[in-house]
Short mmCIF file of C-alpha atoms in Angstrom, two decimals:
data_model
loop_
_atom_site.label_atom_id
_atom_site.label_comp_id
_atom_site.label_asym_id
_atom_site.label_seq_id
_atom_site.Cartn_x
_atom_site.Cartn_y
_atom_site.Cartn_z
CA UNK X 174 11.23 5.47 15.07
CA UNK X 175 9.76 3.23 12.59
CA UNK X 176 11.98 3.09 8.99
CA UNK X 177 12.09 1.12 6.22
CA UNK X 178 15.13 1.68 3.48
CA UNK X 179 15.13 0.11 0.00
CA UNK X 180 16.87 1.40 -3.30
CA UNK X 181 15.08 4.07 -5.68
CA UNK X 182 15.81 2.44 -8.89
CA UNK X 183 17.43 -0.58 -10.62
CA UNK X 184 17.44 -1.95 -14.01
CA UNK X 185 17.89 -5.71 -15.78
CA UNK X 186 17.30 -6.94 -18.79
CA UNK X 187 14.48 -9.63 -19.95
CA UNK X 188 15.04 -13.16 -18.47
CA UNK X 189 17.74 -12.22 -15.90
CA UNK X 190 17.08 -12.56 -12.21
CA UNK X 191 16.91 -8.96 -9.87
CA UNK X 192 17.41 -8.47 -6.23
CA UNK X 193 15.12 -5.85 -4.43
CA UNK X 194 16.81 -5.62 -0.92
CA UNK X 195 14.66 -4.03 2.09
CA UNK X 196 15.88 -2.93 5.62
CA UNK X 197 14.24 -1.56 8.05
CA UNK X 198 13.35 -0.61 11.86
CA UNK X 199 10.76 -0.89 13.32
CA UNK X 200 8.66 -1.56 16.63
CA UNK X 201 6.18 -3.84 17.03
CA UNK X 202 7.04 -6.18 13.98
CA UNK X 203 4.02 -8.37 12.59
CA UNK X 204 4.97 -9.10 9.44
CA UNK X 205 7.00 -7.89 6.07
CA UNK X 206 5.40 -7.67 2.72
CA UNK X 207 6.16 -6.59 -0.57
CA UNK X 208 3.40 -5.12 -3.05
CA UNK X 209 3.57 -4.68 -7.02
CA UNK X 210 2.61 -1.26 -7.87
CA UNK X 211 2.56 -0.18 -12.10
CA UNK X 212 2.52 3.11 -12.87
CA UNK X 213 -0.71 4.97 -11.99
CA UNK X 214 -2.61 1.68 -10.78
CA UNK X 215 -3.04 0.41 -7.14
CA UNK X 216 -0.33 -1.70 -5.72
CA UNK X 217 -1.00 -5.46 -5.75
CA UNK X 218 0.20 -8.15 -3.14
CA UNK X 219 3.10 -10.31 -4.32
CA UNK X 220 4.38 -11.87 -1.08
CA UNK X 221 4.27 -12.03 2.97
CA UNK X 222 6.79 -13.26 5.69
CA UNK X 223 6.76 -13.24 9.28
CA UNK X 224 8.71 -16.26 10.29
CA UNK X 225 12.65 -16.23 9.03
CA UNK X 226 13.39 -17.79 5.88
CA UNK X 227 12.58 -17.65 2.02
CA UNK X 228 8.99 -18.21 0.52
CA UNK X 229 8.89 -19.04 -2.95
CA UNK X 230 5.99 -18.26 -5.05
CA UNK X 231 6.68 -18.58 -8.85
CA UNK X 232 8.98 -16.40 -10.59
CA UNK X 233 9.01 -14.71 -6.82
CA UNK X 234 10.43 -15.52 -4.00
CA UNK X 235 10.84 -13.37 -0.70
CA UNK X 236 13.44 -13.82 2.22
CA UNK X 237 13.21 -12.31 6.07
CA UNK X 238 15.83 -12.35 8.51
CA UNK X 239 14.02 -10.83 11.54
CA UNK X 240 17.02 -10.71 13.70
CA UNK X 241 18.84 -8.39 10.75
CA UNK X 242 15.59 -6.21 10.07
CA UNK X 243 16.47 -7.31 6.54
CA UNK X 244 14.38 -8.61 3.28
CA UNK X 245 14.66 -9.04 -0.04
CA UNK X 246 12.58 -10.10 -2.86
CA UNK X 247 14.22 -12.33 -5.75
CA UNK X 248 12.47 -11.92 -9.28
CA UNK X 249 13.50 -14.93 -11.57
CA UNK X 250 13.16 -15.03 -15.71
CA UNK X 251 12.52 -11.32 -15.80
CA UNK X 252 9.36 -10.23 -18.11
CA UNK X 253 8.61 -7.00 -19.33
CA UNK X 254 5.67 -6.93 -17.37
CA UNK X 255 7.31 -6.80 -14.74
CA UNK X 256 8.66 -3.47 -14.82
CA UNK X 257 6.97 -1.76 -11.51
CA UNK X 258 7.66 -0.06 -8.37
CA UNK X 259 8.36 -2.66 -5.71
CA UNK X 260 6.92 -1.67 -2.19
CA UNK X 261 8.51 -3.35 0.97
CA UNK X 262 6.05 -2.80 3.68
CA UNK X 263 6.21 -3.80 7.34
CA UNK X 264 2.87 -4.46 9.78
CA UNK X 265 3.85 -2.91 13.11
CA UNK X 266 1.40 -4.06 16.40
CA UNK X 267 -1.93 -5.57 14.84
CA UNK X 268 -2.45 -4.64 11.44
CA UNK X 269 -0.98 -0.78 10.46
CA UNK X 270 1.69 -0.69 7.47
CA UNK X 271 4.34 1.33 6.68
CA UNK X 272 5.76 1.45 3.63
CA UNK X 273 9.54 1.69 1.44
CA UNK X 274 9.42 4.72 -0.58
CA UNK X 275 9.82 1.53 -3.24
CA UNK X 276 12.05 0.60 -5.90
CA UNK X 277 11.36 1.36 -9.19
CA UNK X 278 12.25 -1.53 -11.78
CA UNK X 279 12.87 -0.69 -15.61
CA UNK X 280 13.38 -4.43 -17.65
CA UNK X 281 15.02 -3.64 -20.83
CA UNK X 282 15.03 -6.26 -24.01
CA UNK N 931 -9.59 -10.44 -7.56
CA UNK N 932 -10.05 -7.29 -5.18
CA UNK N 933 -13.31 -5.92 -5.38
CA UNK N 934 -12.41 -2.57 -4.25
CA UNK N 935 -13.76 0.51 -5.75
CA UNK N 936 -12.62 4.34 -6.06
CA UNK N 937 -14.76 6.99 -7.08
CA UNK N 938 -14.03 9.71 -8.85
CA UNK N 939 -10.66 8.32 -10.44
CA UNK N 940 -9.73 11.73 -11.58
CA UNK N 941 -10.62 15.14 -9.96
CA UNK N 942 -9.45 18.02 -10.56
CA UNK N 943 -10.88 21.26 -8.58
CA UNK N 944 -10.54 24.77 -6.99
CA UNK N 945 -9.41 25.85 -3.95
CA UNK N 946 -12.32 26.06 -0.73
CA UNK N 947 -14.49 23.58 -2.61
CA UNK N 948 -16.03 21.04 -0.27
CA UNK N 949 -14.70 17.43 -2.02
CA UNK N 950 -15.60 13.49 -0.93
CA UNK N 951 -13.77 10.62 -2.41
CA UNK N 952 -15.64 7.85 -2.42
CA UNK N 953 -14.21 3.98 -1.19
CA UNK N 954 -16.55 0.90 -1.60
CA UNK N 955 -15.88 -2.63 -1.17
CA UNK N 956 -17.62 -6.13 -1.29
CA UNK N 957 -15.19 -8.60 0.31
CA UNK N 958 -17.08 -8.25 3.86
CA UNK N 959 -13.41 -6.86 4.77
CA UNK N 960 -13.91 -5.16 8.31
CA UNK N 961 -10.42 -3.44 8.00
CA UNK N 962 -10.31 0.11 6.23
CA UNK N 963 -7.44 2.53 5.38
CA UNK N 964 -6.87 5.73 3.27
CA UNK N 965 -2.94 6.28 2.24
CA UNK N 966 -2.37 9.44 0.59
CA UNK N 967 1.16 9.26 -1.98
CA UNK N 968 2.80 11.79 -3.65
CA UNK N 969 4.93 10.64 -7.06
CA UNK N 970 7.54 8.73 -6.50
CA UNK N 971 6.77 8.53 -2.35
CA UNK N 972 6.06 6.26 0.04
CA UNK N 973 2.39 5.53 0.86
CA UNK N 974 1.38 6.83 4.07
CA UNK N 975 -1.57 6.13 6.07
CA UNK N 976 -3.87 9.23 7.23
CA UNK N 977 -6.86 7.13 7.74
CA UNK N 978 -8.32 3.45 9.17
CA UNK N 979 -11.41 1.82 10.29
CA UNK N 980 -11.70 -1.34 12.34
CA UNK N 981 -15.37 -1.77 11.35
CA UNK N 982 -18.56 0.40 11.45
CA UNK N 983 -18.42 3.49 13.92
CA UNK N 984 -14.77 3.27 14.27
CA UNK N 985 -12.36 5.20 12.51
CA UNK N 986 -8.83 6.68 13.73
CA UNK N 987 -5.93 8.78 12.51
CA UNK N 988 -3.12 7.61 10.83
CA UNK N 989 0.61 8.74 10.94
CA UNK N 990 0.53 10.91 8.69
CA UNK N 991 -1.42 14.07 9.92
CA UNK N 992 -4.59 14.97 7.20
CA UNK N 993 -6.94 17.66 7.23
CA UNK N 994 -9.06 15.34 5.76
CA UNK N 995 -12.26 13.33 7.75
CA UNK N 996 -13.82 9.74 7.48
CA UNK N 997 -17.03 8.48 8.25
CA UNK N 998 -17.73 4.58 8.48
CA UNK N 999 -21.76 4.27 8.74
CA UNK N 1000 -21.84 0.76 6.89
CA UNK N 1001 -18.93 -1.78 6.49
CA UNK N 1002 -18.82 -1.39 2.78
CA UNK N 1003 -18.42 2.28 2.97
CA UNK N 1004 -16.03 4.57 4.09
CA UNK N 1005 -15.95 7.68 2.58
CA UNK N 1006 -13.40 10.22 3.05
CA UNK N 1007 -14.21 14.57 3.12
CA UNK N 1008 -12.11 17.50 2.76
CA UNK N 1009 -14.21 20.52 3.58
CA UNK N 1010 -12.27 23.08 2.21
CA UNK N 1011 -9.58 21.87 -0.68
CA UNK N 1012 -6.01 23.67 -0.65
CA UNK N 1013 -3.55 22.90 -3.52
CA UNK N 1014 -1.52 21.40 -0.86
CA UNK N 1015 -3.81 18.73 -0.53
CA UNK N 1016 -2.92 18.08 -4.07
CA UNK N 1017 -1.89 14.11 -4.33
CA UNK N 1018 -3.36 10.54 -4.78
CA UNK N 1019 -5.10 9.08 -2.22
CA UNK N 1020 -5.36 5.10 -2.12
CA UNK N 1021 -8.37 2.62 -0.16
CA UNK N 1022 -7.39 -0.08 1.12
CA UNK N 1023 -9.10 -3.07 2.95
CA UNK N 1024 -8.51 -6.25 4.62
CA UNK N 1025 -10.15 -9.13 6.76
CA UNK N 1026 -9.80 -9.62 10.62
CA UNK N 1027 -8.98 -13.01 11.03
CA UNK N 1028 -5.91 -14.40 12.83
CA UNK N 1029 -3.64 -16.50 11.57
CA UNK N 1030 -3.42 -15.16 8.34
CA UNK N 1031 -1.72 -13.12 6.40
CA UNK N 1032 -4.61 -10.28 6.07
CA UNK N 1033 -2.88 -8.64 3.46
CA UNK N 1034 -4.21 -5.33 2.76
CA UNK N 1035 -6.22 -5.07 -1.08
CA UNK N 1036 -6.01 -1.91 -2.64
CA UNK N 1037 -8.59 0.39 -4.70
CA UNK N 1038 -7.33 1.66 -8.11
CA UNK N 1039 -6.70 5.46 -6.79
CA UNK N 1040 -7.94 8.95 -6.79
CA UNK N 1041 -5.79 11.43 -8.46
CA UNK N 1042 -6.92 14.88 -6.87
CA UNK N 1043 -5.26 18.36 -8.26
CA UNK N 1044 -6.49 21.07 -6.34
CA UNK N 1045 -6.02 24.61 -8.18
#
């Protein structure tokens, strides 16, 4: 069955660097990415992989190992802005996602 | 920017009324999707469209209906609202082209409470 595991909360403090981690199973694997989603609003795209290896985008950077179903997503000089849920979601066959429950991140001061 | 737009934001209603939520975009984005999430849950898909006349089920079994009569529209129905259909319900959309990423673009939400 298709599964995707990631933790329900973490916390850091302003300027630090976080660690989302994302495994998951699934059949038919096109793709991992992970989506910004603030409280009430609609999530937004941060990042995409579908070949092994780290993409770096900014403060954000995102790493696939296909072969170990595993991801994670590296947040550098932590804002308070950034506080979010943190969706890790993989396209199976063409173009359908499933999604991480996601990971809920509180930045203190 | 995503130019994709929810209608009504907020709705609030009583049980066996006859509701539609409304999805519009303007990207040209042949790819549509309704995900329905509950707080703190994962989005799941109940919905998608591969362009105008086509629309399937998603995983996640709905009551719900879709119509897709023009590629900027795609509408989704509940005939008969149950408090258990009581969640948000997200529109997405993306492009068709391959070779890229096609990642999916999100409307802001409805919030529906059903009484």
């Amino acid at each position: 069955g298709q599964n995707i595991d990631q933790p329900t909360e973490m916390t850091a403090t302003e300027g630090a660097i976080v660690q989302i981690n994302c495994t998951y199973q699934t059949s038919g694997f096109n793709g991992l990415f992970w989506y910004q989603q603030h409280a009430g609003e609609a999530p937004t795209f941060l990042s995409y992989n579908v070949l092994d290896g780290l993409e770096e985008k900014g403060r954000f950077s995102s790493f696939l190992s296909r072969s170990k179903g595993y991801s994670y997503l590296l947040l550098k000089e932590l804002q308070m802005k950034d506080s979010a849920s943190y969706l890790c979601a993989v396209r199976y066959n063409t173009d359908k996602l499933i999604f991480g429950t996601g990971t809920r991140l509180q930045v203190f001061p | 920017e995503a130019d994709i737009y929810q209608t009504p934001r907020y709705l609030v209603i009583g049980t066996g009324k006859k509701i539609t939520l409304e999805c519009s975009q303007t990207m040209g984005h042949d790819k549509m999707y309704w995900y329905q999430q509950d707080p703190g849950m994962e989005l799941h898909l109940i919905h998608y469209s591969y362009g105008v006349n086509s629309t399937e089920k998603g995983d996640l079994s709905s009551e719900s209906t879709v119509s897709r009569i023009r590629t900027e529209h795609f509408p989704l129905t509940l005939e008969s609202a149950r408090p258990s259909h009581t969640s948000q319900y997200l529109c997405a959309s993306s492009d068709r082209g391959l070779g890229f990423v096609n990642e999916q673009f999100f409307g802001p939400g409805t919030r529906l409470t059903v009484l």
